[in-house]
Amino acid sequence: MIIQLHHPSSKETVDEAIQFLEAMGLSCRHVSTPDSTLLVVYAGQLQDPRSVRRCPGVSDVHHISDEFKLVSSQWKQGRSTVKIGGNNFGPKSFHSIMGPCSVEGPEQLESVAKFLVSQGVSFMRGGVFKPRSSPYSFRGMGFEGLKLFRQVADRHGLSIVTEVMEVAQIEAMASQVDVFQIGARNMQNFNLLEAVGKSGVPVLLKRSMSGTIEEFLHCAEYVYNVGNDKIILCERGIRTFEGAYRNTLDVNAISYLQARTHLPVIADPSHGVGLRRHVVDVGLAAVAAGADGLLVEIHPRPDSAVSDRDQTLYFDQAAHLIEGGRKFRALREALMH
Ligand code: PEP
Ligand code: MN
């Protein structure tokens, strides 16, 4: 159950409401986001559910059967919009987030940024801390790379999406990034989730390669639970028996998630299929299934990219996907509404 209080509510009202609920045998957690004051009831049973209506400061009561609460579409109907810089992520917009797997240096960044601006794209991705399967692979340029990335992004008016891998990096990164990416391997790193939540910076949370939808949504709940409602979910492919391609983009998840959560859902066809030749097709399939955006790896010279070169698109392919994504999205909207 979520008890929604009037927003904003004074500390006294919140304390009074918590005492009222505790006296009824309920345990709850107070969550404040920029536009709501909530008490999430996570334990206890009521004899008469109507009695919570007498809770001090109450504006609405939502009964939720899902185990995750704040990210559930059972309390917040309709789709949420996440504001990032001057852009909105959500039902009324479609965004591509593109850039290299790894930040490699100023020329590469400059070339990608120019391309994105020429295509009307507002978000640039690029990893400076890279989770790599082998400790001998290139593991990112670190803070030096982030500084370069910020300079180039600012020069071109772009927002930055980059992965944070550990709690200790958050403070120094928070003022430099527009969106923290939590990578697939860290989906269930609960300490990291809570800490990025507390930073207040928008979060792009990737599903892990073997994470169920239920687990994925519980992870998003960790971020929301500390008051950060700026969350974008990303389906990036799961591991199946199929070995012909790197992963299998779970198109089902894109449609299904939209029914279970109010959060925006995007897809990453680059990691989702892992083969350049198929990234555009799979990306368009994700948009057809309802994705609110795409996260895609591109590079001025994909064949010499230091990481993920087999799935990295050339600019002309990226341009097709950007245009196709917008058209598929518009077609979907025309059909659905
Ligand atoms: C990435 O986006 O480059 C990345 C490492 O993604 P994932 O965490 O989905 O593997
Ligand atoms: Mn990558």
CSV table of C-alpha atoms and ligand atoms in Angstrom, one decimal:
chain,number,residue,atom,x,y,z
A,1,MET,CA,0.0,0.0,0.0
A,2,ILE,CA,1.1,3.6,-0.7
A,3,ILE,CA,-0.3,6.4,1.4
A,4,GLN,CA,0.0,9.6,-0.6
A,5,LEU,CA,0.1,12.6,1.6
A,6,HIS,CA,-0.6,16.2,0.5
A,7,HIS,CA,2.5,17.6,-1.2
A,8,PRO,CA,4.5,19.2,0.3
A,9,SER,CA,3.8,18.0,3.8
A,10,SER,CA,5.5,19.4,6.9
A,11,LYS,CA,7.7,17.1,9.0
A,12,GLU,CA,5.1,17.3,11.7
A,13,THR,CA,2.4,15.9,9.4
A,14,VAL,CA,4.6,13.2,8.1
A,15,ASP,CA,5.6,12.2,11.7
A,16,GLU,CA,2.0,12.2,12.8
A,17,ALA,CA,1.0,10.0,9.8
A,18,ILE,CA,3.8,7.5,10.6
A,19,GLN,CA,2.7,7.3,14.2
A,20,PHE,CA,-0.9,6.8,13.2
A,21,LEU,CA,0.1,3.9,10.9
A,22,GLU,CA,2.4,2.4,13.4
A,23,ALA,CA,-0.3,2.5,16.0
A,24,MET,CA,-2.4,0.4,13.5
A,25,GLY,CA,0.4,-2.2,13.4
A,26,LEU,CA,1.8,-1.1,10.0
A,27,SER,CA,5.5,-0.5,9.1
A,28,CYS,CA,6.1,2.1,6.5
A,29,ARG,CA,8.9,4.1,4.9
A,30,HIS,CA,8.7,7.8,4.1
A,31,VAL,CA,9.7,8.7,0.5
A,32,SER,CA,9.8,12.2,-0.7
A,33,THR,CA,10.3,13.0,-4.4
A,34,PRO,CA,10.3,16.4,-6.0
A,35,ASP,CA,6.5,16.1,-6.6
A,36,SER,CA,5.1,13.7,-4.0
A,37,THR,CA,5.2,12.8,-0.4
A,38,LEU,CA,4.6,9.1,0.1
A,39,LEU,CA,4.5,6.5,2.9
A,40,VAL,CA,5.1,3.1,1.5
A,41,VAL,CA,3.6,0.4,3.8
A,42,TYR,CA,5.7,-2.7,3.6
A,43,ALA,CA,4.5,-4.8,6.5
A,44,GLY,CA,1.4,-5.3,8.6
A,45,GLN,CA,-2.3,-6.1,7.9
A,46,LEU,CA,-5.3,-4.0,8.4
A,47,GLN,CA,-8.6,-5.3,9.8
A,48,ASP,CA,-10.5,-2.6,7.9
A,49,PRO,CA,-8.6,-1.1,4.9
A,50,ARG,CA,-10.9,2.0,5.1
A,51,SER,CA,-9.3,3.0,8.4
A,52,VAL,CA,-6.2,4.4,6.7
A,53,ARG,CA,-8.4,7.1,5.2
A,54,ARG,CA,-8.2,8.8,8.6
A,55,CYS,CA,-4.4,9.0,8.4
A,56,PRO,CA,-3.3,12.6,9.1
A,57,GLY,CA,-2.4,14.5,5.9
A,58,VAL,CA,-3.7,11.8,3.6
A,59,SER,CA,-4.6,12.7,0.0
A,60,ASP,CA,-4.9,9.3,-1.6
A,61,VAL,CA,-4.5,5.6,-0.7
A,62,HIS,CA,-3.2,3.1,-3.3
A,63,HIS,CA,-3.6,-0.7,-2.7
A,64,ILE,CA,-0.8,-2.5,-4.5
A,65,SER,CA,-0.5,-6.2,-4.9
A,66,ASP,CA,3.0,-6.0,-6.6
A,67,GLU,CA,5.9,-6.5,-4.2
A,68,PHE,CA,7.7,-3.5,-5.8
A,69,LYS,CA,5.5,-0.5,-5.0
A,70,LEU,CA,6.9,2.9,-6.1
A,71,VAL,CA,7.7,1.8,-9.6
A,72,SER,CA,4.5,-0.1,-10.0
A,73,SER,CA,1.8,1.0,-12.5
A,74,GLN,CA,-0.7,0.0,-9.9
A,75,TRP,CA,-0.3,3.3,-8.0
A,76,LYS,CA,0.8,5.7,-10.7
A,77,GLN,CA,-1.3,5.3,-13.7
A,78,GLY,CA,-0.2,6.6,-17.0
A,79,ARG,CA,3.4,6.8,-18.0
A,80,SER,CA,6.0,9.0,-16.2
A,81,THR,CA,8.2,11.5,-17.9
A,82,VAL,CA,11.8,11.9,-16.8
A,83,LYS,CA,13.2,15.4,-17.3
A,84,ILE,CA,16.8,15.5,-18.3
A,85,GLY,CA,18.3,19.0,-19.0
A,86,GLY,CA,15.7,20.5,-21.4
A,87,ASN,CA,14.5,17.1,-22.7
A,88,ASN,CA,11.7,14.8,-21.6
A,89,PHE,CA,12.0,11.0,-21.6
A,90,GLY,CA,8.7,9.3,-21.7
A,91,PRO,CA,5.5,8.8,-23.6
A,92,LYS,CA,5.5,12.1,-25.5
A,93,SER,CA,9.0,12.0,-26.9
A,94,PHE,CA,11.4,9.6,-28.5
A,95,HIS,CA,15.2,9.9,-27.9
A,96,SER,CA,18.2,8.1,-29.2
A,97,ILE,CA,21.2,8.0,-26.9
A,98,MET,CA,24.3,7.3,-29.1
A,99,GLY,CA,28.0,7.2,-28.7
A,100,PRO,CA,31.0,4.9,-28.4
A,101,CYS,CA,31.2,2.0,-26.1
A,102,SER,CA,34.3,3.6,-24.6
A,103,VAL,CA,35.5,7.2,-24.6
A,104,GLU,CA,38.9,7.0,-26.4
A,105,GLY,CA,40.0,10.6,-26.9
A,106,PRO,CA,39.1,14.1,-28.1
A,107,GLU,CA,38.9,13.4,-31.8
A,108,GLN,CA,36.6,10.5,-31.4
A,109,LEU,CA,34.3,12.5,-29.0
A,110,GLU,CA,34.3,15.5,-31.3
A,111,SER,CA,33.4,13.5,-34.4
A,112,VAL,CA,30.6,11.7,-32.6
A,113,ALA,CA,29.2,14.9,-31.0
A,114,LYS,CA,29.2,16.7,-34.4
A,115,PHE,CA,27.3,13.8,-36.0
A,116,LEU,CA,24.7,13.7,-33.2
A,117,VAL,CA,24.0,17.4,-33.4
A,118,SER,CA,23.6,17.1,-37.2
A,119,GLN,CA,20.9,14.5,-36.5
A,120,GLY,CA,19.1,16.4,-33.8
A,121,VAL,CA,20.1,13.9,-31.1
A,122,SER,CA,20.5,15.4,-27.6
A,123,PHE,CA,22.1,12.5,-25.7
A,124,MET,CA,25.6,11.1,-26.0
A,125,ARG,CA,26.7,7.9,-24.4
A,126,GLY,CA,30.3,6.8,-23.7
A,127,GLY,CA,31.9,4.7,-21.0
A,128,VAL,CA,34.9,6.0,-19.0
A,129,PHE,CA,34.7,3.2,-16.5
A,130,LYS,CA,34.2,-0.1,-18.4
A,131,PRO,CA,33.1,-3.4,-16.9
A,132,ARG,CA,35.2,-5.9,-19.0
A,133,SER,CA,35.1,-9.7,-18.9
A,134,SER,CA,38.9,-9.8,-18.9
A,135,PRO,CA,41.1,-7.7,-16.6
A,136,TYR,CA,43.5,-7.4,-19.6
A,137,SER,CA,41.0,-5.6,-21.8
A,138,PHE,CA,40.8,-1.8,-22.0
A,139,ARG,CA,39.0,-0.6,-18.9
A,140,GLY,CA,38.3,3.0,-19.7
A,141,MET,CA,39.9,6.4,-19.5
A,142,GLY,CA,38.5,7.1,-16.1
A,143,PHE,CA,38.1,10.7,-14.8
A,144,GLU,CA,40.5,12.1,-17.5
A,145,GLY,CA,38.1,10.7,-20.1
A,146,LEU,CA,35.1,12.1,-18.3
A,147,LYS,CA,36.6,15.6,-18.2
A,148,LEU,CA,37.2,15.4,-22.0
A,149,PHE,CA,33.7,14.0,-22.5
A,150,ARG,CA,32.1,16.9,-20.5
A,151,GLN,CA,34.1,19.5,-22.4
A,152,VAL,CA,33.0,18.2,-25.8
A,153,ALA,CA,29.4,17.6,-24.7
A,154,ASP,CA,29.2,21.2,-23.4
A,155,ARG,CA,30.6,22.6,-26.6
A,156,HIS,CA,27.8,20.9,-28.5
A,157,GLY,CA,25.0,21.3,-26.0
A,158,LEU,CA,24.7,17.5,-25.5
A,159,SER,CA,23.7,15.6,-22.3
A,160,ILE,CA,26.0,12.8,-21.1
A,161,VAL,CA,25.1,9.3,-20.2
A,162,THR,CA,27.9,7.3,-18.7
A,163,GLU,CA,28.3,4.2,-16.5
A,164,VAL,CA,29.2,4.4,-12.8
A,165,MET,CA,30.6,1.2,-11.4
A,166,GLU,CA,31.1,1.8,-7.8
A,167,VAL,CA,29.8,4.0,-4.9
A,168,ALA,CA,33.2,5.7,-4.5
A,169,GLN,CA,33.0,7.2,-8.0
A,170,ILE,CA,29.6,8.8,-7.5
A,171,GLU,CA,30.5,12.0,-5.7
A,172,ALA,CA,33.2,13.0,-8.2
A,173,MET,CA,31.1,12.1,-11.2
A,174,ALA,CA,27.7,13.5,-10.1
A,175,SER,CA,28.4,17.1,-11.2
A,176,GLN,CA,29.9,16.0,-14.5
A,177,VAL,CA,27.2,13.6,-15.8
A,178,ASP,CA,23.5,14.1,-16.8
A,179,VAL,CA,22.5,10.4,-16.5
A,180,PHE,CA,24.2,7.7,-14.5
A,181,GLN,CA,24.1,4.4,-16.3
A,182,ILE,CA,24.0,1.3,-14.1
A,183,GLY,CA,25.3,-1.5,-16.2
A,184,ALA,CA,23.9,-5.0,-16.6
A,185,ARG,CA,26.5,-6.5,-14.3
A,186,ASN,CA,25.6,-4.1,-11.5
A,187,MET,CA,21.8,-4.3,-11.8
A,188,GLN,CA,21.6,-6.0,-8.4
A,189,ASN,CA,24.4,-4.0,-6.7
A,190,PHE,CA,22.0,-2.7,-4.1
A,191,ASN,CA,24.5,-0.4,-2.4
A,192,LEU,CA,25.3,1.2,-5.7
A,193,LEU,CA,21.6,1.6,-6.6
A,194,GLU,CA,20.8,3.3,-3.3
A,195,ALA,CA,23.8,5.6,-3.6
A,196,VAL,CA,23.0,6.7,-7.2
A,197,GLY,CA,19.5,7.2,-6.0
A,198,LYS,CA,20.7,9.5,-3.3
A,199,SER,CA,22.8,11.5,-5.7
A,200,GLY,CA,19.5,12.8,-7.3
A,201,VAL,CA,21.1,12.4,-10.8
A,202,PRO,CA,18.8,10.6,-13.3
A,203,VAL,CA,19.5,6.9,-13.6
A,204,LEU,CA,19.5,4.6,-16.6
A,205,LEU,CA,19.2,1.1,-15.2
A,206,LYS,CA,20.0,-1.8,-17.4
A,207,ARG,CA,18.5,-5.2,-17.0
A,208,SER,CA,21.1,-7.9,-16.2
A,209,MET,CA,21.6,-10.7,-18.7
A,210,SER,CA,19.8,-13.2,-16.4
A,211,GLY,CA,17.6,-10.8,-14.4
A,212,THR,CA,13.9,-11.5,-14.3
A,213,ILE,CA,11.4,-8.6,-14.8
A,214,GLU,CA,10.5,-8.9,-11.1
A,215,GLU,CA,14.1,-8.6,-10.0
A,216,PHE,CA,14.7,-5.7,-12.5
A,217,LEU,CA,11.7,-3.8,-11.0
A,218,HIS,CA,12.9,-4.4,-7.5
A,219,CYS,CA,16.2,-2.9,-8.4
A,220,ALA,CA,14.5,0.2,-9.8
A,221,GLU,CA,12.6,0.3,-6.5
A,222,TYR,CA,15.9,0.7,-4.6
A,223,VAL,CA,16.6,3.9,-6.5
A,224,TYR,CA,13.0,5.3,-6.2
A,225,ASN,CA,12.9,4.3,-2.5
A,226,VAL,CA,15.5,6.9,-1.6
A,227,GLY,CA,13.5,9.6,-3.4
A,228,ASN,CA,14.9,9.5,-6.9
A,229,ASP,CA,12.1,9.1,-9.4
A,230,LYS,CA,14.2,9.9,-12.4
A,231,ILE,CA,14.7,6.4,-13.7
A,232,ILE,CA,14.8,5.0,-17.2
A,233,LEU,CA,14.8,1.2,-17.6
A,234,CYS,CA,16.8,-0.4,-20.4
A,235,GLU,CA,16.4,-3.8,-21.9
A,236,ARG,CA,19.8,-4.8,-23.2
A,237,GLY,CA,19.4,-8.5,-24.1
A,238,ILE,CA,19.4,-11.6,-22.0
A,239,ARG,CA,21.4,-14.8,-22.2
A,240,THR,CA,19.6,-17.7,-23.8
A,241,PHE,CA,20.6,-21.1,-25.3
A,242,GLU,CA,21.2,-19.3,-28.6
A,243,GLY,CA,24.8,-18.8,-29.4
A,244,ALA,CA,24.6,-17.3,-32.9
A,245,TYR,CA,24.5,-13.8,-31.5
A,246,ARG,CA,25.8,-12.1,-28.3
A,247,ASN,CA,22.5,-11.8,-26.5
A,248,THR,CA,18.8,-12.0,-27.2
A,249,LEU,CA,17.0,-8.7,-27.0
A,250,ASP,CA,13.9,-9.5,-25.1
A,251,VAL,CA,11.3,-7.6,-27.1
A,252,ASN,CA,8.6,-9.0,-24.9
A,253,ALA,CA,10.1,-7.2,-21.9
A,254,ILE,CA,9.6,-3.8,-23.6
A,255,SER,CA,5.9,-4.2,-24.0
A,256,TYR,CA,5.5,-6.1,-20.7
A,257,LEU,CA,7.4,-3.6,-18.6
A,258,GLN,CA,5.2,-0.8,-19.9
A,259,ALA,CA,2.2,-2.6,-18.4
A,260,ARG,CA,3.9,-3.3,-15.0
A,261,THR,CA,5.7,0.1,-14.4
A,262,HIS,CA,5.0,3.7,-15.1
A,263,LEU,CA,8.8,4.3,-15.8
A,264,PRO,CA,10.1,5.0,-19.3
A,265,VAL,CA,11.5,1.9,-21.0
A,266,ILE,CA,14.2,2.0,-23.7
A,267,ALA,CA,16.2,-0.7,-25.5
A,268,ASP,CA,19.8,-1.2,-26.3
A,269,PRO,CA,20.0,-3.2,-29.5
A,270,SER,CA,23.8,-3.0,-29.7
A,271,HIS,CA,24.4,-5.3,-26.7
A,272,GLY,CA,21.0,-6.9,-27.4
A,273,VAL,CA,22.2,-8.6,-30.6
A,274,GLY,CA,25.9,-7.8,-30.6
A,275,LEU,CA,26.3,-7.9,-34.4
A,276,ARG,CA,26.4,-4.7,-36.4
A,277,ARG,CA,24.5,-6.0,-39.3
A,278,HIS,CA,21.4,-6.6,-37.1
A,279,VAL,CA,21.4,-3.6,-34.8
A,280,VAL,CA,19.2,-1.4,-36.9
A,281,ASP,CA,16.6,-4.2,-37.4
A,282,VAL,CA,16.5,-5.1,-33.8
A,283,GLY,CA,16.4,-1.4,-32.7
A,284,LEU,CA,13.4,-0.8,-35.0
A,285,ALA,CA,11.7,-3.9,-33.6
A,286,ALA,CA,12.1,-2.5,-30.1
A,287,VAL,CA,10.5,0.8,-31.1
A,288,ALA,CA,7.7,-1.1,-32.7
A,289,ALA,CA,7.2,-2.8,-29.4
A,290,GLY,CA,6.9,0.5,-27.6
A,291,ALA,CA,10.4,1.5,-26.5
A,292,ASP,CA,10.6,5.2,-25.5
A,293,GLY,CA,14.1,5.5,-26.8
A,294,LEU,CA,17.2,3.6,-28.0
A,295,LEU,CA,20.7,3.3,-26.6
A,296,VAL,CA,23.2,2.6,-29.4
A,297,GLU,CA,26.9,2.3,-29.9
A,298,ILE,CA,28.4,4.3,-32.7
A,299,HIS,CA,31.9,5.3,-33.7
A,300,PRO,CA,33.6,7.3,-36.5
A,301,ARG,CA,35.7,4.1,-37.3
A,302,PRO,CA,33.8,1.2,-35.7
A,303,ASP,CA,36.4,-1.4,-36.8
A,304,SER,CA,39.1,0.3,-34.7
A,305,ALA,CA,36.9,0.9,-31.7
A,306,VAL,CA,38.7,-0.3,-28.5
A,307,SER,CA,35.6,-2.1,-27.2
A,308,ASP,CA,32.5,-3.7,-28.7
A,309,ARG,CA,33.6,-3.0,-32.3
A,310,ASP,CA,31.5,-5.9,-33.7
A,311,GLN,CA,28.3,-4.3,-32.6
A,312,THR,CA,29.2,-0.6,-33.2
A,313,LEU,CA,27.5,1.2,-36.0
A,314,TYR,CA,28.9,3.5,-38.7
A,315,PHE,CA,27.4,6.9,-38.8
A,316,ASP,CA,25.3,6.2,-41.9
A,317,GLN,CA,23.8,3.2,-40.2
A,318,ALA,CA,23.1,5.3,-37.1
A,319,ALA,CA,21.4,7.9,-39.2
A,320,HIS,CA,19.1,5.3,-40.6
A,321,LEU,CA,18.2,4.1,-37.2
A,322,ILE,CA,17.6,7.6,-35.8
A,323,GLU,CA,15.3,8.4,-38.7
A,324,GLY,CA,13.6,5.0,-38.6
A,325,GLY,CA,13.2,5.1,-34.9
A,326,ARG,CA,11.3,8.4,-35.1
A,327,LYS,CA,9.2,7.2,-38.0
A,328,PHE,CA,8.3,3.9,-36.3
A,329,ARG,CA,7.5,5.7,-33.1
A,330,ALA,CA,5.2,8.2,-35.0
A,331,LEU,CA,3.5,5.2,-36.8
A,332,ARG,CA,2.9,3.5,-33.5
A,333,GLU,CA,1.4,6.5,-32.0
A,334,ALA,CA,-0.9,7.0,-35.0
A,335,LEU,CA,-2.0,3.4,-34.7
A,336,MET,CA,-2.4,3.3,-31.0
A,337,HIS,CA,-4.2,6.6,-30.2
B,1,PEP,C1,27.7,-0.6,-22.2
B,1,PEP,O1,26.7,0.0,-22.3
B,1,PEP,O2,28.8,-0.4,-22.9
B,1,PEP,C2,27.7,-1.8,-21.4
B,1,PEP,C3,28.8,-2.3,-20.8
B,1,PEP,O3,26.5,-2.4,-21.3
B,1,PEP,P1,25.9,-3.6,-20.4
B,1,PEP,O4,26.1,-3.2,-19.0
B,1,PEP,O5,24.5,-3.7,-20.9
B,1,PEP,O6,26.7,-4.8,-20.8
B,2,MN,MN,29.6,-1.7,-24.9
